[in-house]
Amino acid sequence: MFSMPAMLLMGVIMLASWAVSARLKSKFEKYSKTQLQNGMSGAEIATQMLADHGIRDVRVISTPGRLTDHYNPADKTVNLSEAVYSQRNAAAAAVAAHEVGHAVQHAQAYSWLTMRSQLVPVVQFASNTVQWVLLAGVLLINTFPSLLLIGIILFAMTTVFSVITLPVEYDASNRALAWLENKRMVTREEHAGAKDALSWAARTYVVAALGSIATLMYYVMMYMGRRD
């Protein structure tokens, strides 16, 4: 009863996810060609932003891969992909400052980041088991409907995590862009490029959250309509 509309919705979201990811890749390639006039690398940008916020206990390190940039609150490290760490362009500056934005959130006990961090152990457990519980729940929906309900609860935890991630990511980008501008680390053109790149990066989280919400609704409707 609900499968066709839900499948169409998921198809639209998958298409949107592909389009946003492709656009994000092209934006970063474009702004990777915009060399910073100050000549600073991503690592130097990150180090300077940490210093300007009085954060002395966070290290900036290089991590293998592409688009592997992240802040790790457990060991207080800003992990920059090899390209971002060493390159000196608007894209590298944007990513480096964004990840330091998370470090600033951590240092200032930003409520949304604190909430997300508290959910990490629960979400890790849910992510490792939810697909199998949902599969079994769908197969046994007529004989053991409670199993599907358990799967829905587990999946809801990952959905909540996706939604909470949105303000965390947008706030980190806002902090990064404000610092880059206020400290005059970039020119107007470079700032516009950094802002555009981070805006498209944020949209990937929006699409992911919408996809998670749509999937959750699909399973909820399946559970509610099991007697039809």
XYZ file of N, CA and C in Angstrom:
684
model
N 0.816 -1.206 0.000
C 0.000 0.000 0.000
C 0.853 1.261 0.000
N 1.951 1.191 0.715
C 2.802 2.363 0.852
C 4.100 2.259 0.054
N 4.395 1.078 -0.494
C 5.713 0.852 -1.063
C 6.002 1.708 -2.285
N 5.026 1.865 -3.188
C 5.301 2.601 -4.416
C 5.621 4.079 -4.164
N 4.787 4.832 -3.411
C 5.147 6.225 -3.122
C 6.481 6.337 -2.393
N 6.703 5.425 -1.451
C 7.956 5.469 -0.691
C 9.150 5.210 -1.595
N 8.993 4.250 -2.520
C 10.091 3.947 -3.435
C 10.374 5.130 -4.364
N 9.311 5.812 -4.795
C 9.491 6.987 -5.641
C 10.213 8.090 -4.880
N 9.807 8.290 -3.621
C 10.438 9.310 -2.790
C 11.912 8.994 -2.579
N 12.216 7.737 -2.294
C 13.605 7.342 -2.083
C 14.421 7.516 -3.358
N 13.774 7.254 -4.501
C 14.463 7.446 -5.767
C 14.823 8.901 -5.998
N 13.877 9.787 -5.660
C 14.129 11.221 -5.809
C 15.269 11.659 -4.897
N 15.266 11.162 -3.657
C 16.308 11.535 -2.700
C 17.668 10.989 -3.134
N 17.691 9.772 -3.656
C 18.950 9.203 -4.150
C 19.496 10.021 -5.319
N 18.589 10.465 -6.200
C 19.005 11.292 -7.331
C 19.551 12.632 -6.833
N 18.848 13.202 -5.844
C 19.303 14.473 -5.267
C 20.667 14.312 -4.611
N 20.857 13.194 -3.922
C 22.134 12.935 -3.260
C 23.261 12.852 -4.278
N 23.002 12.160 -5.378
C 24.011 12.055 -6.432
C 24.326 13.414 -7.022
N 23.274 14.206 -7.283
C 23.459 15.525 -7.887
C 24.246 16.457 -6.968
N 23.914 16.441 -5.688
C 24.604 17.308 -4.733
C 26.063 16.882 -4.585
N 26.298 15.572 -4.516
C 27.673 15.075 -4.386
C 28.516 15.448 -5.606
N 27.909 15.323 -6.791
C 28.624 15.680 -8.015
C 28.925 17.172 -8.049
N 27.945 17.966 -7.631
C 28.137 19.413 -7.594
C 29.211 19.797 -6.576
N 29.185 19.133 -5.427
C 30.191 19.397 -4.403
C 31.593 19.112 -4.934
N 31.746 17.997 -5.616
C 33.055 17.628 -6.166
C 33.536 18.678 -7.151
N 32.628 19.144 -8.020
C 33.022 20.143 -9.015
C 33.377 21.472 -8.359
N 32.663 21.824 -7.286
C 32.948 23.079 -6.583
C 34.332 23.042 -5.940
N 34.655 21.918 -5.307
C 35.961 21.822 -4.663
C 37.088 21.792 -5.692
N 36.833 21.167 -6.835
C 37.838 21.187 -7.893
C 38.052 22.615 -8.401
N 36.950 23.349 -8.510
C 37.032 24.735 -8.982
C 37.819 25.602 -8.004
N 37.464 25.526 -6.726
C 38.094 26.404 -5.748
C 39.472 25.915 -5.314
N 39.815 24.698 -5.718
C 41.183 24.225 -5.480
C 42.165 24.937 -6.407
N 41.616 25.585 -7.432
C 42.459 26.324 -8.373
C 42.596 27.795 -7.978
N 41.850 28.204 -6.925
C 41.933 29.582 -6.447
C 42.989 29.652 -5.353
N 44.187 30.024 -5.725
C 45.298 30.043 -4.776
C 45.171 31.215 -3.799
N 45.449 30.947 -2.528
C 45.360 31.990 -1.500
C 46.474 33.017 -1.676
N 46.094 34.257 -1.588
C 47.092 35.306 -1.710
C 48.043 35.336 -0.512
N 47.558 34.851 0.657
C 48.448 34.847 1.832
C 49.423 33.671 1.814
N 49.224 32.720 0.885
C 50.156 31.612 0.721
C 50.115 30.559 1.804
N 49.092 30.594 2.673
C 49.031 29.634 3.779
C 48.413 28.309 3.340
N 48.928 27.215 3.886
C 48.376 25.894 3.615
C 47.180 25.641 4.522
N 46.452 24.562 4.229
C 45.325 24.203 5.076
C 45.761 23.960 6.512
N 46.901 23.321 6.681
C 47.413 23.043 8.023
C 47.730 24.335 8.767
N 48.299 25.293 8.053
C 48.647 26.571 8.674
C 47.391 27.379 9.022
N 46.395 27.301 8.153
C 45.111 27.962 8.436
C 44.505 27.385 9.710
N 44.480 26.049 9.792
C 43.898 25.386 10.957
C 44.653 25.753 12.230
N 45.971 25.731 12.166
C 46.788 26.053 13.337
C 46.548 27.486 13.804
N 46.444 28.395 12.853
C 46.225 29.801 13.194
C 44.847 30.024 13.813
N 43.840 29.363 13.272
C 42.484 29.513 13.810
C 42.397 28.966 15.228
N 43.053 27.851 15.480
C 43.091 27.294 16.840
C 43.749 28.289 17.796
N 44.858 28.855 17.378
C 45.583 29.803 18.226
C 44.737 31.040 18.513
N 44.039 31.530 17.494
C 43.224 32.733 17.657
C 42.051 32.509 18.608
N 41.656 31.259 18.782
C 40.568 30.927 19.716
C 41.107 30.442 21.063
N 42.415 30.532 21.238
C 43.015 30.152 22.509
C 43.003 28.669 22.785
N 42.941 27.872 21.726
C 42.904 26.410 21.890
C 44.318 25.873 21.704
N 44.894 25.334 22.771
C 46.294 24.889 22.745
C 46.454 23.367 22.806
N 45.350 22.664 23.079
C 45.456 21.211 23.295
C 44.908 20.392 22.127
N 44.791 21.004 20.968
C 44.314 20.292 19.778
C 45.429 20.266 18.737
N 45.696 19.071 18.204
C 46.738 18.923 17.184
C 46.128 18.897 15.789
N 46.857 19.409 14.825
C 46.457 19.346 13.419
C 47.322 18.303 12.742
N 46.702 17.261 12.214
C 47.465 16.173 11.610
C 46.930 15.858 10.215
N 47.752 15.184 9.428
C 47.369 14.766 8.086
C 46.825 13.344 8.134
N 45.741 13.103 7.387
C 45.148 11.776 7.357
C 45.031 11.318 5.906
N 45.267 10.037 5.618
C 45.230 9.553 4.228
C 43.837 9.681 3.612
N 43.822 9.721 2.292
C 42.555 9.710 1.572
C 42.106 11.078 1.118
N 40.932 11.087 0.482
C 40.335 12.321 -0.020
C 38.990 12.513 0.649
N 38.668 13.729 1.033
C 37.433 14.056 1.747
C 37.322 13.257 3.046
N 38.458 13.023 3.672
C 38.495 12.304 4.954
C 38.683 13.270 6.119
N 38.497 14.532 5.861
C 38.718 15.562 6.877
C 37.676 15.448 7.994
N 38.132 15.547 9.238
C 37.204 15.491 10.372
C 37.914 15.945 11.649
N 37.097 16.298 12.624
C 37.632 16.602 13.954
C 37.291 15.445 14.872
N 38.277 14.968 15.609
C 38.075 13.856 16.532
C 38.102 14.390 17.961
N 36.937 14.484 18.619
C 36.915 15.022 19.983
C 37.552 14.088 21.006
N 37.650 12.794 20.663
C 38.208 11.832 21.614
C 39.684 12.099 21.890
N 40.450 12.360 20.824
C 41.886 12.631 21.023
C 42.252 14.073 20.674
N 41.233 14.886 20.442
C 41.422 16.317 20.153
C 42.408 16.531 19.003
N 42.035 16.019 17.853
C 42.853 16.206 16.657
C 41.985 16.712 15.509
N 42.526 17.666 14.775
C 41.914 18.102 13.523
C 42.607 17.309 12.430
N 41.865 16.402 11.817
C 42.433 15.509 10.809
C 42.118 16.061 9.422
N 43.146 16.448 8.701
C 42.983 17.002 7.365
C 43.498 16.023 6.326
N 42.726 15.821 5.272
C 43.182 14.951 4.193
C 44.480 15.507 3.621
N 45.229 14.656 2.973
C 46.562 15.036 2.519
C 46.550 16.286 1.645
N 45.544 16.381 0.752
C 45.467 17.536 -0.133
C 45.164 18.812 0.646
N 44.194 18.746 1.538
C 43.813 19.926 2.323
C 44.961 20.357 3.227
N 45.632 19.398 3.815
C 46.725 19.686 4.752
C 47.828 20.516 4.098
N 48.163 20.179 2.864
C 49.333 20.801 2.237
C 49.013 21.872 1.204
N 47.808 21.864 0.650
C 47.508 22.815 -0.422
C 47.196 24.204 0.110
N 47.318 25.186 -0.787
C 47.192 26.591 -0.406
C 46.157 27.277 -1.300
N 44.921 26.844 -1.159
C 43.856 27.397 -1.991
C 42.586 27.608 -1.170
N 41.573 28.182 -1.806
C 40.344 28.525 -1.102
C 39.619 27.292 -0.578
N 39.630 26.201 -1.333
C 38.955 24.980 -0.892
C 39.623 24.410 0.354
N 40.959 24.371 0.355
C 41.693 23.853 1.507
C 41.464 24.727 2.730
N 41.457 26.039 2.521
C 41.219 26.960 3.637
C 39.831 26.755 4.225
N 38.828 26.565 3.353
C 37.453 26.370 3.810
C 37.320 25.105 4.651
N 37.873 24.005 4.143
C 37.766 22.723 4.850
C 38.523 22.773 6.171
N 39.728 23.306 6.142
C 40.539 23.371 7.364
C 39.850 24.204 8.437
N 39.331 25.367 8.044
C 38.653 26.238 9.008
C 37.363 25.601 9.515
N 36.670 24.888 8.642
C 35.441 24.205 9.052
C 35.723 23.165 10.136
N 36.760 22.357 9.922
C 37.080 21.325 10.912
C 37.528 21.938 12.235
N 38.244 23.049 12.161
C 38.603 23.742 13.401
C 37.351 24.310 14.053
N 36.355 24.659 13.233
C 35.079 25.104 13.786
C 34.497 24.090 14.744
N 34.669 22.803 14.424
C 34.206 21.743 15.332
C 35.029 21.724 16.620
N 36.319 21.981 16.486
C 37.172 22.029 17.679
C 36.756 23.186 18.584
N 36.385 24.303 17.977
C 35.909 25.455 18.753
C 34.588 25.115 19.435
N 33.715 24.429 18.717
C 32.451 23.976 19.318
C 32.726 23.117 20.553
N 33.676 22.211 20.405
C 34.023 21.310 21.503
C 34.559 22.092 22.694
N 35.450 23.035 22.421
C 36.061 23.822 23.496
C 35.023 24.681 24.220
N 34.012 25.109 23.486
C 32.985 25.978 24.061
C 31.733 25.216 24.483
N 31.815 23.881 24.444
C 30.695 23.017 24.852
C 29.412 23.360 24.110
N 29.514 23.498 22.811
C 28.351 23.773 21.966
C 27.325 22.659 22.153
N 26.113 23.020 22.507
C 25.113 22.048 22.959
C 24.789 20.975 21.926
N 24.672 21.366 20.643
C 24.326 20.385 19.622
C 25.450 19.373 19.410
N 26.695 19.842 19.484
C 27.823 18.918 19.359
C 27.884 17.976 20.554
N 27.636 18.505 21.738
C 27.625 17.669 22.944
C 26.561 16.583 22.831
N 25.386 16.969 22.353
C 24.297 16.017 22.188
C 24.660 14.939 21.171
N 25.264 15.360 20.056
C 25.646 14.395 19.034
C 26.712 13.441 19.550
N 27.674 13.962 20.283
C 28.742 13.122 20.831
C 28.185 12.076 21.792
N 27.183 12.454 22.565
C 26.575 11.530 23.506
C 25.830 10.399 22.797
N 25.376 10.680 21.579
C 24.634 9.670 20.820
C 25.530 8.700 20.058
N 26.809 9.044 19.926
C 27.710 8.234 19.091
C 27.723 6.754 19.477
N 27.911 6.371 20.757
C 27.931 4.938 21.092
C 26.624 4.234 20.727
N 25.511 4.900 20.975
C 24.201 4.313 20.668
C 24.039 4.141 19.166
N 24.435 5.164 18.415
C 24.285 5.123 16.966
C 25.216 4.073 16.356
N 26.407 3.921 16.904
C 27.324 2.895 16.402
C 26.715 1.506 16.563
N 26.100 1.255 17.706
C 25.430 -0.032 17.924
C 24.262 -0.192 16.973
N 23.445 0.851 16.850
C 22.270 0.787 15.983
C 22.666 0.570 14.527
N 23.708 1.261 14.077
C 24.141 1.161 12.681
C 24.633 -0.241 12.335
N 25.236 -0.903 13.307
C 25.783 -2.242 13.070
C 24.715 -3.333 13.033
N 23.551 -3.061 13.587
C 22.526 -4.098 13.702
C 21.226 -3.792 12.975
N 20.962 -2.522 12.686
C 19.627 -2.133 12.224
C 19.228 -2.790 10.907
N 20.156 -2.924 9.952
C 19.762 -3.474 8.656
C 19.278 -4.916 8.770
N 19.915 -5.679 9.666
C 19.523 -7.075 9.835
C 18.203 -7.191 10.607
N 18.027 -6.327 11.583
C 16.774 -6.336 12.347
C 15.612 -5.919 11.453
N 15.816 -4.905 10.638
C 14.753 -4.461 9.725
C 14.425 -5.535 8.693
N 15.443 -6.169 8.155
C 15.221 -7.231 7.167
C 14.415 -8.368 7.779
N 14.832 -8.801 8.969
C 14.094 -9.875 9.644
C 12.680 -9.420 10.002
N 12.559 -8.142 10.400
C 11.247 -7.611 10.754
C 10.294 -7.595 9.582
N 10.808 -7.242 8.390
C 9.967 -7.230 7.196
C 9.543 -8.646 6.820
N 10.487 -9.592 6.887
C 10.183 -10.979 6.528
C 9.200 -11.624 7.503
N 9.263 -11.215 8.764
C 8.423 -11.811 9.800
C 7.315 -10.871 10.280
N 6.951 -9.910 9.424
C 6.019 -8.878 9.855
C 4.662 -9.428 10.283
N 4.229 -10.525 9.679
C 2.918 -11.081 10.014
C 2.944 -11.997 11.237
N 4.104 -12.534 11.548
C 4.199 -13.452 12.683
C 4.869 -12.841 13.905
N 5.770 -11.861 13.663
C 6.499 -11.244 14.777
C 6.676 -9.750 14.486
N 5.575 -8.995 14.470
C 5.647 -7.573 14.117
C 6.499 -6.740 15.079
N 6.663 -7.224 16.305
C 7.459 -6.464 17.272
C 8.916 -6.340 16.841
N 9.386 -7.295 16.039
C 10.768 -7.238 15.575
C 10.972 -6.044 14.651
N 9.974 -5.780 13.801
C 10.066 -4.611 12.927
C 10.039 -3.326 13.753
N 9.247 -3.317 14.808
C 9.185 -2.142 15.685
C 10.546 -1.877 16.331
N 11.230 -2.936 16.722
C 12.575 -2.785 17.293
C 13.512 -2.174 16.258
N 13.399 -2.672 15.019
C 14.221 -2.131 13.948
C 13.936 -0.660 13.696
N 12.658 -0.287 13.777
C 12.271 1.111 13.579
C 12.874 1.988 14.674
N 12.858 1.515 15.891
C 13.431 2.278 17.010
C 14.935 2.464 16.808
N 15.607 1.402 16.383
C 17.044 1.495 16.126
C 17.336 2.482 14.996
N 16.527 2.384 13.929
C 16.748 3.281 12.797
C 16.422 4.723 13.173
N 15.446 4.905 14.041
C 15.094 6.255 14.488
C 16.271 6.927 15.190
N 17.067 6.137 15.892
C 18.248 6.698 16.563
C 19.239 7.259 15.546
N 19.438 6.533 14.452
C 20.355 7.030 13.426
C 19.771 8.249 12.718
N 18.444 8.287 12.600
C 17.792 9.441 11.979
C 17.944 10.681 12.850
N 17.742 10.525 14.144
C 17.925 11.640 15.074
C 19.352 12.157 14.983
N 20.302 11.246 14.876
C 21.709 11.632 14.757
C 21.936 12.466 13.495
N 21.312 12.047 12.382
C 21.452 12.779 11.127
C 20.879 14.185 11.220
N 19.753 14.300 11.910
C 19.111 15.613 12.054
C 19.941 16.523 12.960
N 20.446 15.969 14.064
C 21.266 16.762 14.990
C 22.559 17.210 14.323
N 23.034 16.434 13.364
C 24.265 16.778 12.657
C 24.123 18.085 11.873
N 22.923 18.403 11.425
C 22.718 19.594 10.591
C 23.144 20.890 11.273
N 22.614 21.214 12.466
C 23.072 22.458 13.101
C 24.555 22.434 13.455
N 25.085 21.254 13.745
C 26.514 21.142 14.069
C 27.360 21.535 12.856
N 26.995 21.020 11.690
C 27.768 21.300 10.484
C 27.609 22.749 10.025
N 26.380 23.250 10.056
C 26.158 24.631 9.622
C 26.850 25.619 10.559
N 26.814 25.345 11.844
C 27.461 26.236 12.799
C 28.977 26.235 12.612
N 29.554 25.059 12.357
C 31.000 24.984 12.128
C 31.398 25.792 10.896
N 30.585 25.720 9.849
C 30.870 26.496 8.643
C 30.746 27.994 8.910
N 29.723 28.383 9.661
C 29.548 29.802 9.984
C 30.726 30.340 10.789
N 31.202 29.531 11.744
C 32.365 29.940 12.534
C 33.598 30.081 11.639
N 33.761 29.132 10.731
C 34.918 29.155 9.832
C 34.898 30.392 8.945
N 33.755 30.660 8.332
C 33.658 31.788 7.408
C 33.821 33.115 8.136
N 33.253 33.206 9.332
C 33.379 34.444 10.113
C 34.832 34.704 10.472
N 35.543 33.650 10.875
C 36.961 33.821 11.238
C 37.797 34.194 10.022
N 37.570 33.515 8.912
C 38.333 33.810 7.694
C 38.151 35.268 7.274
N 36.940 35.773 7.436
C 36.659 37.152 7.054
C 37.182 38.152 8.086
N 36.882 37.896 9.354
C 37.257 38.858 10.408
C 38.772 39.003 10.555
N 39.482 37.897 10.364
C 40.938 37.938 10.477
C 41.620 38.265 9.153
N 40.788 38.507 8.138
C 41.300 38.856 6.810
C 42.300 37.819 6.294
N 41.931 36.575 6.488
C 42.786 35.494 6.022
C 42.619 35.254 4.522
N 41.504 35.726 3.980
C 41.216 35.516 2.565
C 40.731 36.820 1.939
N 40.849 36.906 0.637
C 40.310 38.046 -0.090
C 38.804 37.856 -0.258
N 38.136 38.858 -0.781
C 36.694 38.749 -0.992
C 36.361 37.604 -1.941
N 37.131 37.467 -3.004
C 36.903 36.388 -3.962
C 37.138 35.023 -3.317
N 38.211 34.914 -2.543
C 38.517 33.642 -1.872
C 37.443 33.300 -0.847
N 36.937 34.301 -0.146
C 35.887 34.078 0.848
C 34.604 33.589 0.173
N 34.281 34.180 -0.968
C 33.094 33.753 -1.710
C 33.223 32.296 -2.144
N 34.418 31.912 -2.578
C 34.650 30.528 -2.973
C 34.543 29.569 -1.795
N 35.124 29.969 -0.665
C 35.052 29.131 0.539
C 33.601 28.961 0.988
N 32.842 30.042 0.936
C 31.435 29.993 1.341
C 30.618 29.094 0.424
N 30.854 29.195 -0.868
C 30.141 28.373 -1.837
C 30.462 26.896 -1.633
N 31.733 26.590 -1.434
C 32.144 25.195 -1.233
C 31.517 24.606 0.029
N 31.544 25.362 1.116
C 30.985 24.868 2.370
C 29.465 24.747 2.302
N 28.833 25.611 1.523
C 27.378 25.525 1.369
C 26.981 24.216 0.695
N 27.735 23.838 -0.317
C 27.432 22.574 -0.996
C 27.777 21.372 -0.124
N 28.819 21.493 0.679
C 29.153 20.409 1.609
C 28.018 20.216 2.613
N 27.454 21.317 3.096
C 26.359 21.234 4.068
C 25.132 20.588 3.457
N 24.905 20.810 2.171
C 23.725 20.241 1.512
C 23.779 18.719 1.467
N 24.977 18.147 1.485
C 25.065 16.684 1.513
C 24.476 16.139 2.807
N 24.642 16.871 3.906
C 24.073 16.444 5.185
C 22.553 16.619 5.187
N 22.077 17.655 4.500
C 20.635 17.864 4.403
C 19.981 16.705 3.648
N 20.570 16.339 2.526
C 20.033 15.243 1.719
C 20.074 13.929 2.507
N 21.168 13.707 3.236
C 21.291 12.493 4.038
C 20.212 12.436 5.114
N 19.952 13.571 5.756
C 18.921 13.618 6.793
C 17.545 13.367 6.200
N 17.258 13.980 5.050
C 15.965 13.772 4.397
C 15.792 12.311 3.988
N 16.863 11.713 3.483
C 16.803 10.306 3.110
C 16.525 9.411 4.302
N 17.160 9.722 5.423
C 16.951 8.944 6.637
C 15.515 9.095 7.143
N 14.993 10.323 7.098
C 13.617 10.564 7.535
C 12.626 9.822 6.636
N 12.859 9.876 5.320
C 11.963 9.202 4.374
C 11.972 7.691 4.591
N 13.159 7.128 4.819
C 13.264 5.688 5.062
C 12.553 5.303 6.353
N 12.723 6.119 7.383
C 12.049 5.861 8.647
C 10.540 5.884 8.471
N 10.031 6.868 7.740
C 8.592 6.962 7.498
C 8.076 5.742 6.755
N 8.881 5.249 5.814
C 8.489 4.070 5.057
C 8.276 2.866 5.969
N 9.225 2.632 6.872
C 9.102 1.490 7.775
C 7.987 1.692 8.804
N 7.804 2.932 9.236
C 6.712 3.210 10.171
C 5.369 2.926 9.503
N 5.196 3.368 8.268
C 3.947 3.127 7.550
C 3.741 1.644 7.284
N 4.832 0.949 6.991
C 4.726 -0.499 6.798
C 4.254 -1.186 8.087
N 4.807 -0.763 9.199
C 4.407 -1.350 10.468
C 2.947 -1.031 10.789
N 2.537 0.211 10.568
C 1.168 0.620 10.881
C 0.149 -0.026 9.948
N 0.553 -0.331 8.729
C -0.390 -0.901 7.749
C -0.282 -2.402 7.617
N 0.384 -3.057 8.562
C 0.612 -4.503 8.443
C -0.654 -5.311 8.483
N -1.750 -4.754 9.015
C -3.003 -5.517 9.095
C -3.903 -5.278 7.895
N -3.482 -4.354 6.973
C -4.329 -4.049 5.821
C -4.325 -5.195 4.816
